[in-house]
Coordinates of C-alpha atoms in Angstrom, one line a residue:
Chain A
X1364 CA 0.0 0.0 0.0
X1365 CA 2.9 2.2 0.0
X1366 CA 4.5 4.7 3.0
X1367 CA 1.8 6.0 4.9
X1368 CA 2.5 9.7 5.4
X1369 CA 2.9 11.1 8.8
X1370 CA 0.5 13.2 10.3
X1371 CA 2.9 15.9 11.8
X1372 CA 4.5 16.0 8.2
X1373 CA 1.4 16.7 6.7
X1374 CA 0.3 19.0 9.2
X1375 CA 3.3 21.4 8.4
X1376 CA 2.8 21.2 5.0
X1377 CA -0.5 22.3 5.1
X1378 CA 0.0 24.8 7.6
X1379 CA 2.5 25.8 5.4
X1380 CA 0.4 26.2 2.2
X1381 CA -1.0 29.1 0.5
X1382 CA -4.6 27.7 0.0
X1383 CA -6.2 24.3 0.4
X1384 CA -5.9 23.3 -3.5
X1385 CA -2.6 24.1 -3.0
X1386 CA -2.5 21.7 0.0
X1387 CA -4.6 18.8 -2.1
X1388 CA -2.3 18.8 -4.9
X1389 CA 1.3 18.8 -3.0
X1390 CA 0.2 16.5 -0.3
X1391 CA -0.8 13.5 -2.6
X1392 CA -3.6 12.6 -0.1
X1393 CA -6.4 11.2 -1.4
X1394 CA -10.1 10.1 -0.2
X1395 CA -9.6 7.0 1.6
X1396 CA -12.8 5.1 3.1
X1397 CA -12.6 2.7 5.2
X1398 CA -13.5 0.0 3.4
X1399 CA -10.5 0.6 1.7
X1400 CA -7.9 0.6 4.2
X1401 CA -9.3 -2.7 5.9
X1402 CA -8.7 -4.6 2.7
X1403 CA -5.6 -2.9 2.1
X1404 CA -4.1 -4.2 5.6
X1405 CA -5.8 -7.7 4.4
X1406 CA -3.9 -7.5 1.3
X1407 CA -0.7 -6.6 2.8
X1408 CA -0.8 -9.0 5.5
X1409 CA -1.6 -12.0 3.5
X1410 CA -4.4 -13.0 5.3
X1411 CA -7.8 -14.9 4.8
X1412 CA -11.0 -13.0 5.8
X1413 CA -13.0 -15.8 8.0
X1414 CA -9.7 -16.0 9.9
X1415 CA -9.8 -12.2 10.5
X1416 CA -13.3 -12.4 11.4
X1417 CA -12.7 -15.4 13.8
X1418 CA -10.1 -13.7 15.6
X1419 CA -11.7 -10.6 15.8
X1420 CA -14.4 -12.7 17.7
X1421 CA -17.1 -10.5 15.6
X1422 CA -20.6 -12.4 13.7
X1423 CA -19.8 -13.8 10.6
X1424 CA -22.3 -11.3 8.8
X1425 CA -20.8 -8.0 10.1
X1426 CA -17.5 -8.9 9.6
X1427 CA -18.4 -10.1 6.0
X1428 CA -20.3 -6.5 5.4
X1429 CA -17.2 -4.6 6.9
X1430 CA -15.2 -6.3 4.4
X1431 CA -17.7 -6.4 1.2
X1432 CA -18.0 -2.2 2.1
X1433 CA -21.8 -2.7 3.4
X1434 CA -21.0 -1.3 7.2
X1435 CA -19.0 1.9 6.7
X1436 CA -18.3 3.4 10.2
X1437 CA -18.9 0.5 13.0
X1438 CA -18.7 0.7 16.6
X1439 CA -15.0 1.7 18.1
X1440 CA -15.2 -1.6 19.8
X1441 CA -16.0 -3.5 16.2
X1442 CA -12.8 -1.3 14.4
X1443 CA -10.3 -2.3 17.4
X1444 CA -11.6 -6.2 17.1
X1445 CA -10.9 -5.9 13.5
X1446 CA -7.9 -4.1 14.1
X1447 CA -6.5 -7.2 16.5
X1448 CA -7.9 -10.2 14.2
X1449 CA -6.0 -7.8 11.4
X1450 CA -2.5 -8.2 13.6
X1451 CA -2.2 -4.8 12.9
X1452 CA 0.2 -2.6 14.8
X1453 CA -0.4 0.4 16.8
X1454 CA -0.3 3.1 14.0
X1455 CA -2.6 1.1 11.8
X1456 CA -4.7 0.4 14.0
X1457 CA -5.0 4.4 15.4
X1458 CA -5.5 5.0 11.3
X1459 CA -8.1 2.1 11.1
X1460 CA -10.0 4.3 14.0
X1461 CA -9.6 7.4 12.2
X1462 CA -10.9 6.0 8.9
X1463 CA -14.1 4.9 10.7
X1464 CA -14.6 8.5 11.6
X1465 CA -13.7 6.5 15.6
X1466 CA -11.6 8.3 17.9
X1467 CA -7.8 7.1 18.2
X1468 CA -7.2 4.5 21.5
X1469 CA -5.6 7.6 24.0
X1470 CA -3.2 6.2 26.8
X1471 CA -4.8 8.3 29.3
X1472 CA -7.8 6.5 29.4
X1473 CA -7.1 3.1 31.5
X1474 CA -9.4 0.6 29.0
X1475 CA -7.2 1.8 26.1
X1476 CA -4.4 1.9 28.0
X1477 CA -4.7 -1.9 28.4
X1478 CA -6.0 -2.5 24.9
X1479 CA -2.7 -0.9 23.6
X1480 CA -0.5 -2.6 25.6
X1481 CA -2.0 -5.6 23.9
X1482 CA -2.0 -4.5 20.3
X1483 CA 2.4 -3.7 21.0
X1484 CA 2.5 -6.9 22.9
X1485 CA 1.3 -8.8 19.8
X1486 CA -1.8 -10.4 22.1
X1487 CA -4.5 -11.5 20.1
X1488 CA -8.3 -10.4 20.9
X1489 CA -9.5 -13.0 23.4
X1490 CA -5.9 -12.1 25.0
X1491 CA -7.0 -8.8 25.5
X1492 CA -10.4 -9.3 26.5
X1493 CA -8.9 -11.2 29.2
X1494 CA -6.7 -8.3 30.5
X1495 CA -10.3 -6.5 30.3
X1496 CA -12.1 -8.8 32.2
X1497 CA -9.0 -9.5 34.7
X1498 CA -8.5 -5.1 35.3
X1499 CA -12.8 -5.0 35.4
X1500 CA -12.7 -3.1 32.7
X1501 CA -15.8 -3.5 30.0
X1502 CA -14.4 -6.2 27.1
X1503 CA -14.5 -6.0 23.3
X1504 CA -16.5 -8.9 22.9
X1505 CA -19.8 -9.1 25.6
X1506 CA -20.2 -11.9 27.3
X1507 CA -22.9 -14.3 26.8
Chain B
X1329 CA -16.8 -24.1 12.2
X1330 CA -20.5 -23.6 13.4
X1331 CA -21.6 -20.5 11.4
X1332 CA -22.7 -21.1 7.6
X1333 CA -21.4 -17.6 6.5
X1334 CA -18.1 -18.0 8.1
X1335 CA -17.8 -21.4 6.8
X1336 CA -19.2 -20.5 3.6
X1337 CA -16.8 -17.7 3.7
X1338 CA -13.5 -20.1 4.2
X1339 CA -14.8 -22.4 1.0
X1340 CA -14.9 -18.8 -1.0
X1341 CA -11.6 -18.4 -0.2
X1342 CA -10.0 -21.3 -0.9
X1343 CA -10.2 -20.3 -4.2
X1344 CA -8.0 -17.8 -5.9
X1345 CA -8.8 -15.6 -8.8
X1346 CA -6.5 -15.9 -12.1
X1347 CA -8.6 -13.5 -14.1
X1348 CA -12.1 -11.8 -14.3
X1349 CA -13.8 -12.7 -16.7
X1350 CA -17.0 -10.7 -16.5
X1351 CA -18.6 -8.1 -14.5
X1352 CA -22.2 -7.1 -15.0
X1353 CA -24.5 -6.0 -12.2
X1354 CA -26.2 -9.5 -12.3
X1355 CA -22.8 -10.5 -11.0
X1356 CA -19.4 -11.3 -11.7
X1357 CA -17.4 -14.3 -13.0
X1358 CA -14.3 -15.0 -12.0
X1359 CA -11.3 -17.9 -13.3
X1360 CA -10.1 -19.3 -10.2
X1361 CA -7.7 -22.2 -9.5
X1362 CA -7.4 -23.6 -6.0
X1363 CA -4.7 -23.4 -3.9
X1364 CA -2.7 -26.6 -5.0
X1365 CA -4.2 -27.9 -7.2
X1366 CA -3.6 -26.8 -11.3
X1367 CA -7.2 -26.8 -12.5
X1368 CA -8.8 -24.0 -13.4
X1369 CA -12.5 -23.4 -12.2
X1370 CA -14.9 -20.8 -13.5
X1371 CA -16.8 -19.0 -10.7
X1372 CA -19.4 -16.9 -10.4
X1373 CA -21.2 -14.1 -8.2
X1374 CA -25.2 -14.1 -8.5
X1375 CA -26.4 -11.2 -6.8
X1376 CA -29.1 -12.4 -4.6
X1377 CA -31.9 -11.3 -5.6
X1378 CA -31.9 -13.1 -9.1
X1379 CA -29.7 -16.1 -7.6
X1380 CA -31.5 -19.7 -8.2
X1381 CA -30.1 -21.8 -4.9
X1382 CA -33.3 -24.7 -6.1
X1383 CA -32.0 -24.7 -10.0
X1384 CA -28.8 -25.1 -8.4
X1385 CA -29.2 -28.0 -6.3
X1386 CA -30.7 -29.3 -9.3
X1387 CA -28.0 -28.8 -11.7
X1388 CA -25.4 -30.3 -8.9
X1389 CA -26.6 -33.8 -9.6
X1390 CA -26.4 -33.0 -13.8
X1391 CA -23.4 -35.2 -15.5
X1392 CA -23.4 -34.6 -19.0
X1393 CA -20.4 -34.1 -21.0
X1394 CA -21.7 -30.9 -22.9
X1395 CA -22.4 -29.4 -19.3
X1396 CA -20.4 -27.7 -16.8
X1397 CA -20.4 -29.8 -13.4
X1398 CA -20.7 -28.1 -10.6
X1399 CA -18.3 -28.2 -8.2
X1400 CA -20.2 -26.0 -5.3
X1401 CA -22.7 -23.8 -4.7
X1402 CA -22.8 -21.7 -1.6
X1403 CA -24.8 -18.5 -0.8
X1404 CA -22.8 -15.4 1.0
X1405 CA -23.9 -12.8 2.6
X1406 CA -24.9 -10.6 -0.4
X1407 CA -24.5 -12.7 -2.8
X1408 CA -24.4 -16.5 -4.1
X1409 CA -21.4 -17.9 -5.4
X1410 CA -21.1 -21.2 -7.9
X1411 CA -18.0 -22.9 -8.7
X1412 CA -18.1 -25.3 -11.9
X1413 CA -15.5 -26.7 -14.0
X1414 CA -13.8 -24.2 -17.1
X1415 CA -14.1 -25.2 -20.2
X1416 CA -11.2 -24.5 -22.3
X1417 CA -11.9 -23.6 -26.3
X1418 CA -13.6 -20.9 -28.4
X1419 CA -17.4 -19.8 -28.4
X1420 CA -19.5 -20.4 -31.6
X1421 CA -19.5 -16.2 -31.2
X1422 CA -15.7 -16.5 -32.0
X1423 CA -15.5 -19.4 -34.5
X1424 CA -18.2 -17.5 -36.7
X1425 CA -16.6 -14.3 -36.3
X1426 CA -13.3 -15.6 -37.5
X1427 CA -14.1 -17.7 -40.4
X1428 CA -17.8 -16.8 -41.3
X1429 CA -21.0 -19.1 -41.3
X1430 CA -20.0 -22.8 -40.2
X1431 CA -19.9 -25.8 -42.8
X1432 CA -23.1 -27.5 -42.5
X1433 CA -21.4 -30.9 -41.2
X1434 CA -20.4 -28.6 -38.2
X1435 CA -23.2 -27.0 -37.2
X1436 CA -24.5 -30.3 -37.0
X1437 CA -22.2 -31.8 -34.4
X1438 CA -22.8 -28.6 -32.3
X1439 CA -26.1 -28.5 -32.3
X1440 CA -26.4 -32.3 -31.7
X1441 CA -24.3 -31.7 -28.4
X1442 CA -26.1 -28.5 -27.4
X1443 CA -29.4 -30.9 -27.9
X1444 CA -28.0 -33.2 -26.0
X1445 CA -27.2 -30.6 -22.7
X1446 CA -30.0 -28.8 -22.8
X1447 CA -32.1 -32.1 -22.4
X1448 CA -30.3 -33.0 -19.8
X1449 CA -31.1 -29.8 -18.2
X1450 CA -34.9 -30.2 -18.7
X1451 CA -34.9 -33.5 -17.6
X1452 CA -34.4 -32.3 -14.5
X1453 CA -37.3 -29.2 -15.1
X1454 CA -34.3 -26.6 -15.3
X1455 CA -34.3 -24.3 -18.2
X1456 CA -31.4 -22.7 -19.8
X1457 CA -32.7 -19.7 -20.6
X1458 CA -29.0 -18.4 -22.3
X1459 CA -28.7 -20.3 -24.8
X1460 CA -26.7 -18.1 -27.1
X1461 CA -23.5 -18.1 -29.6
X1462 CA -21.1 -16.8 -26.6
X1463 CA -21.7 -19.6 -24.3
X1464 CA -21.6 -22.3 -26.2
X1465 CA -18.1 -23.6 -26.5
X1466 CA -16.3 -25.7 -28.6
X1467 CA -13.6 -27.9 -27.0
X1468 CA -11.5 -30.6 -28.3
X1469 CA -14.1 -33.0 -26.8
X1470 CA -16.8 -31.3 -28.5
X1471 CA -19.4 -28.5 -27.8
X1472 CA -20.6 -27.4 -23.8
X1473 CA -23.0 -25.1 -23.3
X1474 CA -21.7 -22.8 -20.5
X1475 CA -23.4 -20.1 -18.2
X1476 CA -25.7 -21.3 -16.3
X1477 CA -26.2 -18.5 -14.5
X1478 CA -29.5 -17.4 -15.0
X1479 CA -30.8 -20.8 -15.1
X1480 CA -34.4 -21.6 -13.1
X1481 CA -36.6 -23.7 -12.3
X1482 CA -39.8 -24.1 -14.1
X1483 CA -42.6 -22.8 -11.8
X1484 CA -45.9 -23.9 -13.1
X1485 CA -47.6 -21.8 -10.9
X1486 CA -46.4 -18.6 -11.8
X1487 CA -47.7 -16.7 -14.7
X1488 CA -44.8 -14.9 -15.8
X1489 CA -41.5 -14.4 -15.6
X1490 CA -40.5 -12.2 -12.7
X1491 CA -37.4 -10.8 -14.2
X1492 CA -36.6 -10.4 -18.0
X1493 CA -33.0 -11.7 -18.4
X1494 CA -31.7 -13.2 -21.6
X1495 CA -29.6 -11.7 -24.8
X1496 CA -31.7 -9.9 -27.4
X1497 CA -31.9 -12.0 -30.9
X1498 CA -31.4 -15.0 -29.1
X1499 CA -33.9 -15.2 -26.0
X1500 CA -37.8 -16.3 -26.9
X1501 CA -40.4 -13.8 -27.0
X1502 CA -41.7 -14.9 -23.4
X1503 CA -38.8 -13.9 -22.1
X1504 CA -39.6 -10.4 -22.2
X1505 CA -42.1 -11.2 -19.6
X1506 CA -44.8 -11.9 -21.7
X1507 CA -45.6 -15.2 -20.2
X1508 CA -43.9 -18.0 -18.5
X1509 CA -40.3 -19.5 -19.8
X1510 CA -40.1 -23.4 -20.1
X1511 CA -38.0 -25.9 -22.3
X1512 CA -39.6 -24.9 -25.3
X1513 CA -38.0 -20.8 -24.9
X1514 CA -34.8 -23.0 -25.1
X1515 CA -36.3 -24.6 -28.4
X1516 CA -36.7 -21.2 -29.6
X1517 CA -32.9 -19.9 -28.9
X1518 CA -31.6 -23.3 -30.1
X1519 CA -33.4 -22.5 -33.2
X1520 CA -32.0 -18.9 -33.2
X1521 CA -28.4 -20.7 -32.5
X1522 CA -28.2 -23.0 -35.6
X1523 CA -29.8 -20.2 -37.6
X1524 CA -26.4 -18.4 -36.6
X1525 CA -24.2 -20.7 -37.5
X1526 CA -25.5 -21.8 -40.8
X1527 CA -25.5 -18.0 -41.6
X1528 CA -23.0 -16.1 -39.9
X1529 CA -25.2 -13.5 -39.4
X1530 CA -27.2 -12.9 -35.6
X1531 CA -30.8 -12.6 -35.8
X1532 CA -31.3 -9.4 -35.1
X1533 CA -29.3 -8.1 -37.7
X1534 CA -29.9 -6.9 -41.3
X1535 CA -29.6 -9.5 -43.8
X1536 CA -30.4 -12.4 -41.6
X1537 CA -34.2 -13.1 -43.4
X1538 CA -32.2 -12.9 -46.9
X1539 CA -29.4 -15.6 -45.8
X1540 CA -32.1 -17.6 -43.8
X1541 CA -34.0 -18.1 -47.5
X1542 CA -30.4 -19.4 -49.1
X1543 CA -30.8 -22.4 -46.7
X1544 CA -31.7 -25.5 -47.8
X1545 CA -36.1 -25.2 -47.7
X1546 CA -35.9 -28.3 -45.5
X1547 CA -33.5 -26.9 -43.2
X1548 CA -35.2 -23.0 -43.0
X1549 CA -38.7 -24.8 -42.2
X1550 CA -37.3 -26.8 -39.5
X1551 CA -35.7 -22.9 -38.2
X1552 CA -38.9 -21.6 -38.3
X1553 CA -40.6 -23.9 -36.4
X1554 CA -38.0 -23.6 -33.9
X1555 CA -38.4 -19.9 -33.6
X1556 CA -42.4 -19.4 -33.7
X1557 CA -43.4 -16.7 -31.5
X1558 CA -46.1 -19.0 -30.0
X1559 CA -44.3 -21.6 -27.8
X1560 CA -46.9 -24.0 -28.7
X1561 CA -46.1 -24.2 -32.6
X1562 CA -42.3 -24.8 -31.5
X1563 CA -41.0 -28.2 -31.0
X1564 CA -41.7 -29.8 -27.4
X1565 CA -38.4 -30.5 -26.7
X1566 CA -34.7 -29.9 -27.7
X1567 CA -35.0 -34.3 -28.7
X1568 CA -38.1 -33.2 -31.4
X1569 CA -35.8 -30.4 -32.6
X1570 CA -32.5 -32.3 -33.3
X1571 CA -34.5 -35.1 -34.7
X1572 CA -36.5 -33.0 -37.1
X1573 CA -32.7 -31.6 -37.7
X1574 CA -31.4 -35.0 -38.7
X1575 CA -33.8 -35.9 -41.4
X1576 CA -33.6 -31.9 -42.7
X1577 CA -29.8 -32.4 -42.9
X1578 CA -28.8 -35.1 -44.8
X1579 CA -24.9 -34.4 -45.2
X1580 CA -22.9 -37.1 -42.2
X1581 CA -22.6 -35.4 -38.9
X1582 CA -18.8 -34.8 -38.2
X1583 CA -17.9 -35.9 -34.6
X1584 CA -15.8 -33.2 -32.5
X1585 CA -16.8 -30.6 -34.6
X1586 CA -13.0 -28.6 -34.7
X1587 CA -12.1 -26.9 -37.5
X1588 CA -9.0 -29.3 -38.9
X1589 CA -6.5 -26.1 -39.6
X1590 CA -5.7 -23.0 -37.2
X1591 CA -7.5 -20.3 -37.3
X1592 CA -5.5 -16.5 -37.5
X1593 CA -8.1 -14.8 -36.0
X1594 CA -8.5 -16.5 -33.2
X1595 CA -5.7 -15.9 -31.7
X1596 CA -6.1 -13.6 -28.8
X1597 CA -4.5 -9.7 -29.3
X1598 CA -3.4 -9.3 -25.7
X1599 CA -1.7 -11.6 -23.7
X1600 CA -0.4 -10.8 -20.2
X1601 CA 3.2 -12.0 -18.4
X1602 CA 1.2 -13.2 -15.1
X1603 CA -1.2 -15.6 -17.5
X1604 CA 2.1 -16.8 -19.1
X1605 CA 3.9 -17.9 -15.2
X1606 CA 0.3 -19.4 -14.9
X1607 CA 0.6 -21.8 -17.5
X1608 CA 4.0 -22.6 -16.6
X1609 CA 2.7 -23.4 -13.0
X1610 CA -0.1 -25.7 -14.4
X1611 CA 2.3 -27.3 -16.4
X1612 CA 3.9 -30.7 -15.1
X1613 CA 7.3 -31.4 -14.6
X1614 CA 8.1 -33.6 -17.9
X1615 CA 6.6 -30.7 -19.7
X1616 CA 8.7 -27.9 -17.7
X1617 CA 11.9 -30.1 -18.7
X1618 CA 11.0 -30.2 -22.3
X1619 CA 11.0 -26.8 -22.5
X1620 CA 13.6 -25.8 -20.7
X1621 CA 15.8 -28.3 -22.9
X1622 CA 14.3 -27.2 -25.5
X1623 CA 15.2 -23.0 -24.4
X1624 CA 18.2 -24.3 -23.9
X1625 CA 19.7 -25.9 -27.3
X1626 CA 17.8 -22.7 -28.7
X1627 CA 20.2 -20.2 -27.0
X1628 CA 23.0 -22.8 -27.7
X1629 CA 22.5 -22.3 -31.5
X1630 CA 22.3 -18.6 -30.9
X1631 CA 25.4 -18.3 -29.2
X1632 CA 26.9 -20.4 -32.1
X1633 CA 26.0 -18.2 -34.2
X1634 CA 26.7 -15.7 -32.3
X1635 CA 30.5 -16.8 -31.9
X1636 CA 31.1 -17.6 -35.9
X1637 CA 29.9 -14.2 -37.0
X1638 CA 33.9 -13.0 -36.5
X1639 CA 35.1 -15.8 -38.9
X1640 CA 34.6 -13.3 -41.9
X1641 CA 37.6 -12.4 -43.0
X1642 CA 37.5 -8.9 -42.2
X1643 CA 39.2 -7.5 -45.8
X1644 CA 35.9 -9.1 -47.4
X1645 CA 33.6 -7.1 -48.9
X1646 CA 31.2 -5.3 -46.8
X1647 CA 28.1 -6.9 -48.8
X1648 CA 29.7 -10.3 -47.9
X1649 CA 29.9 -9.7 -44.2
X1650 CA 25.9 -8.1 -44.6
X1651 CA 24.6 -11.2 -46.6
X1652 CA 26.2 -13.6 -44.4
X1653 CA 24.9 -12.1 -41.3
X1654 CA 21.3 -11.4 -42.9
X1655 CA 21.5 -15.4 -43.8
X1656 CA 22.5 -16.4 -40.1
X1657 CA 19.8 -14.4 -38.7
X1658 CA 17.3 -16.0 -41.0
X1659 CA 18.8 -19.6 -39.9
X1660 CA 18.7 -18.8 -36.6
X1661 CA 14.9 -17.3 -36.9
X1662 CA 13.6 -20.7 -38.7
X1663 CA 15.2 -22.8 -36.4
X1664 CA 14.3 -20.9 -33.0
X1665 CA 10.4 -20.7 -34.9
X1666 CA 10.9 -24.9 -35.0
X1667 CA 12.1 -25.0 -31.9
X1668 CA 9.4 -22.6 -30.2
X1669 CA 6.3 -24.6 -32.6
X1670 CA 8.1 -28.3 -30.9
X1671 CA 7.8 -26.5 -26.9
X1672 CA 4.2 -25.8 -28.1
X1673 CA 3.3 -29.5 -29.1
X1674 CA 4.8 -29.8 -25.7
X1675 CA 2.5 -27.6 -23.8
X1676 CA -0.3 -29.7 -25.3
X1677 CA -2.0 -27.7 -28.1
X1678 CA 0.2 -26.8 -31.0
X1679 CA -0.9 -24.2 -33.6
X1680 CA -1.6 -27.1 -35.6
X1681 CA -4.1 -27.8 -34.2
X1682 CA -6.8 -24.5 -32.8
X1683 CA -4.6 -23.3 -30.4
X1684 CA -5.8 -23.8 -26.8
X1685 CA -5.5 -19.6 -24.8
X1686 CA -2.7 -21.2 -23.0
X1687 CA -0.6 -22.5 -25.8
X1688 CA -1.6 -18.7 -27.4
X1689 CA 0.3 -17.2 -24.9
X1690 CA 3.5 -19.0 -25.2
X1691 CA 3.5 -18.3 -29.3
X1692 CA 2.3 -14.5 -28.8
X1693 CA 5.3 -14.0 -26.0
X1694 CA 7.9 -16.5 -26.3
X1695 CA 8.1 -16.4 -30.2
X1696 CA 8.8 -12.0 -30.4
X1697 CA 10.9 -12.5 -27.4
X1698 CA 13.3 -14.9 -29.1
X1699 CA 13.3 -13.7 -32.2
X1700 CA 14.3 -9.9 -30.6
X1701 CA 16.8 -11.6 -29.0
X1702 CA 18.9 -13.4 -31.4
X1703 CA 18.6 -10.6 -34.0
X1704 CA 20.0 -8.3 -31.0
X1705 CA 23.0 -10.5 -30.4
X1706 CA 24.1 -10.4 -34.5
X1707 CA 23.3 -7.0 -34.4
X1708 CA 25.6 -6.2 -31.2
X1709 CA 28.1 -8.9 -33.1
X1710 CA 27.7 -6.7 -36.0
X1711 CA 28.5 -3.7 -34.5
X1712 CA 31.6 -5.1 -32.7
X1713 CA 33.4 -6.9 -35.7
X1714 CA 32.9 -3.2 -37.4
X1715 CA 34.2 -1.5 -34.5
X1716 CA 36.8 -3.7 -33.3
X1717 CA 37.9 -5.9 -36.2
X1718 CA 37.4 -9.7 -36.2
X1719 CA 36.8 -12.1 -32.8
X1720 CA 40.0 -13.8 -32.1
X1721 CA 40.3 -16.9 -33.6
X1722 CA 40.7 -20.2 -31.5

């Protein structure tokens, strides 16, 4: 999929720009949806969708309509599960967030706290939900 | 692996695509191979609100040898996917366009396998409904009527069609929603079908009633009644038609039905490099060797001849040194051509006989890319005995 651009680096360039067109052209950036990305990171990892959607511990016809570009913008919750079934690392899973229109996992708050330690400690998602359910914090997946 | 969609899911992707080879809104088809395994499949996308899953089931348990089988059928989230096997060879659409109207003997051994398929579809109450010169094929083993993707199952209950699907020229009136479709709308585009290839002209198009009246008047009356606009004056059944076709057409039917020499236009325009390292992958190991030995005493000759362009004596004439190098090149040429038909035999279809797409590809790309090559190496030899006088002799 190519090098991702920075945000900082984009930031100065378009704070450095005479107008927005200006900004548009220079910058490269293009619309993205979400959809997109998702089967980018699929792409570029090498990986089979039912396995994502396994991992990810989401129903079979969500997952399949996250892929197939039905659901657009799910839950945060939904985007992080993808994000561990995805394997994907901190930064793509913050830019997974911020291409669902989600806000970015924040260290400050303690449940994110946790879930980022597992994203950089490689855990999978039922790893993580365990750290949840261990720190009584509310877990990705709800239980039965 | 207790959820259908997931597990439906995992059997869609054990499948990878090779090529696409359609994409209409009704869906999109897809040639796939599976991982491991060198076959090609052909599968397809039914969106799902014109997917069949009962005409499906029904064709599943179909084995005819002018069919598709079915290897799977398995319905998705939005959509309802079919694997069957590929048929390899070129549509009656293709064979007609390159040479004209077919030979009579021909159209006969076509039509007598499409007969034979579609019967085996009504036998089991599924109609067709596609029959057209684009899907039927002709293979080495004969003719297979492909597509059966809008295929149903006759509903006596209904009135009409629900949707109008079909190609214009070839589908029977009904189609267009006028009333209900059953074996005998088949009938009528089987009609439509050998009036096609007797002609070379698609019913819909000017001159077709003129070239229908040069027919034989046994033939055009047994057309005719194949494509009445009242289902009931058509033939019952695709049987009644081919029979009525056998007394009308007296000359032998021809069994395989392949045209004996190659045909030019056939030969695909556009080849790509990832469809050539496919048909190196499906290839098996004897065959690899063969044409890697093969390669192999090619660029042998060529560095022979590459070597021996210094033994001109270099005070010869210029013209001599020209015509002796135009003459290698020309040897060379001929025998890398030989060499390059001989790999082809190798691959399995030859140009000699109609070239299968795979053995295409080789010709279109390995053929230019040789040739280029040994007239660069005489031309860089040429360039360097001018420049730098005569290789050294041993």
């Amino acid at each position: 999929m190519g090098e991702e651009r920075l945000t900082d680096e984009l930031l100065e360039q378009l704070l450095a720009s005479a107008s927005p067109e200006a900004y548009l052209a220079q910058s490269g950036i293009a619309d993205r949806s979400f959809t997109d990305y998702l089967n980018a990171l699929l792409d570029e990892k090498g990986l089979k969708r039912s396995v994502v959607i396994r991992d990810a511990g989401l129903d079979a016809t969500y997952g399949y309509d996250c892929f197939s570009g039905k659901r657009v913008n799910p839950s945060r919750d939904y985007v992080i599960q993808l994000a561990l079934g995805l394997r994907c690392t901190l930064l793509e899973t913050q830019r997974l967030l911020r291409y669902a229109r989600r806000s970015p996992l924040w260290p400050k708050i303690p449940r994110d706290a946790i879930i980022i330690f597992g994203i950089e400690h490689g855990r999978t998602r039922s790893q993580v939900d365990d750290d949840l359910f261990r720190l009584r914090r509310e877990t990705l997946v709800k239980a039965e | 692996m207790d959820d259908p969609v997931l597990a439906a899911l995992e059997r869609d992707e054990a499948y990878t695509v090779v090529k696409v080879l359609a994409e209409k809104p009704s869906g999109v088809t897809e040639l796939v191979q599976r991982t491991g395994d060198t076959a090609f499949y052909v599968r397809k996308r039914i969106s799902a609100e014109i997917a069949n899953p009962d005409a499906w089931a029904q064709l599943a348990a179909i084995d005819n040898p002018h069919l598709p089988r079915v290897i799977e059928a398995y319905a998705l989230p939005d959509a309802f996917a079919t694997v069957c096997t590929y048929v390899e060879g070129f549509s009656v659409a293709q064979l007609v366009s390159a040479r004209g109207a077919l030979d009579a003997a021909q159209a006969h051994a076509i039509l007598t396998d499409v007969c034979d398929a579609a019967d085996a579809l009504h036998a089991r109450g599924v109609i067709h409904r596609d029959i057209t010169p684009t899907n039927v094929i002709v293979a080495s083993d004969g003719a297979h009527l492909i597509d059966l993707g809008i295929a149903r199952v006759g509903d006596a209950s209904a009135r009409h069609d629900t949707t109008t699907l079909g190609t214009w020229g070839f589908a029977a009136p009904e189609q267009y929603g006028f009333a209900q479709t059953d074996a005998r709308s088949d009938v009528y585009s089987i009609g439509c079908l050998a009036a096609y290839m007797l002609t070379g002209i698609r019913p819909h198009e000017a001159g077709f009633e003129a070239a229908l009246r040069s027919l034989p008047a046994a033939i055009r009356s047994c057309i005719e009644k194949a494509c009445s606009f009242e289902p009931s004056a058509r033939y019952g059944s695709a049987r009644e038609l081919l029979e009525a076709f056998h007394e009308a057409d007296t000359v032998p039917v021809r069994r395989g039905g392949l045209p004996a020499r190659p045909v030019r236009a056939l030969i695909p325009s556009r080849v790509s490099l990832s469809e050539i390292s496919i048909a190196w992958r499906s290839a098996g190991v004897l065959k690899k060797a063969a044409v890697l030995f093969l390669l192999l005493i090619d660029a042998l000759f060529a560095w022979g001849m590459y070597s021996s362009v210094g033994d001109i004596n270099a005070a010869a004439p210029l013209g001599w040194v020209v015509a002796d190098i135009l003459m290698k090149v020309a040897l060379a040429t001929c025998i890398a051509w030989a060499l390059i038909d001989a790999l082809l035999a190798f691959l399995g279809a030859g140009p000699y006989r109609v070239a299968s797409r795979r053995a295409v590809l080789w010709r279109k790309r390995v053929v230019p890319v040789a040739v280029i090559t040994i007239a660069a190496l005489f031309t860089i030899s040429f360039v360097a005995t001018a420049l730098f006088g005569p290789a050294p002799q041993r």
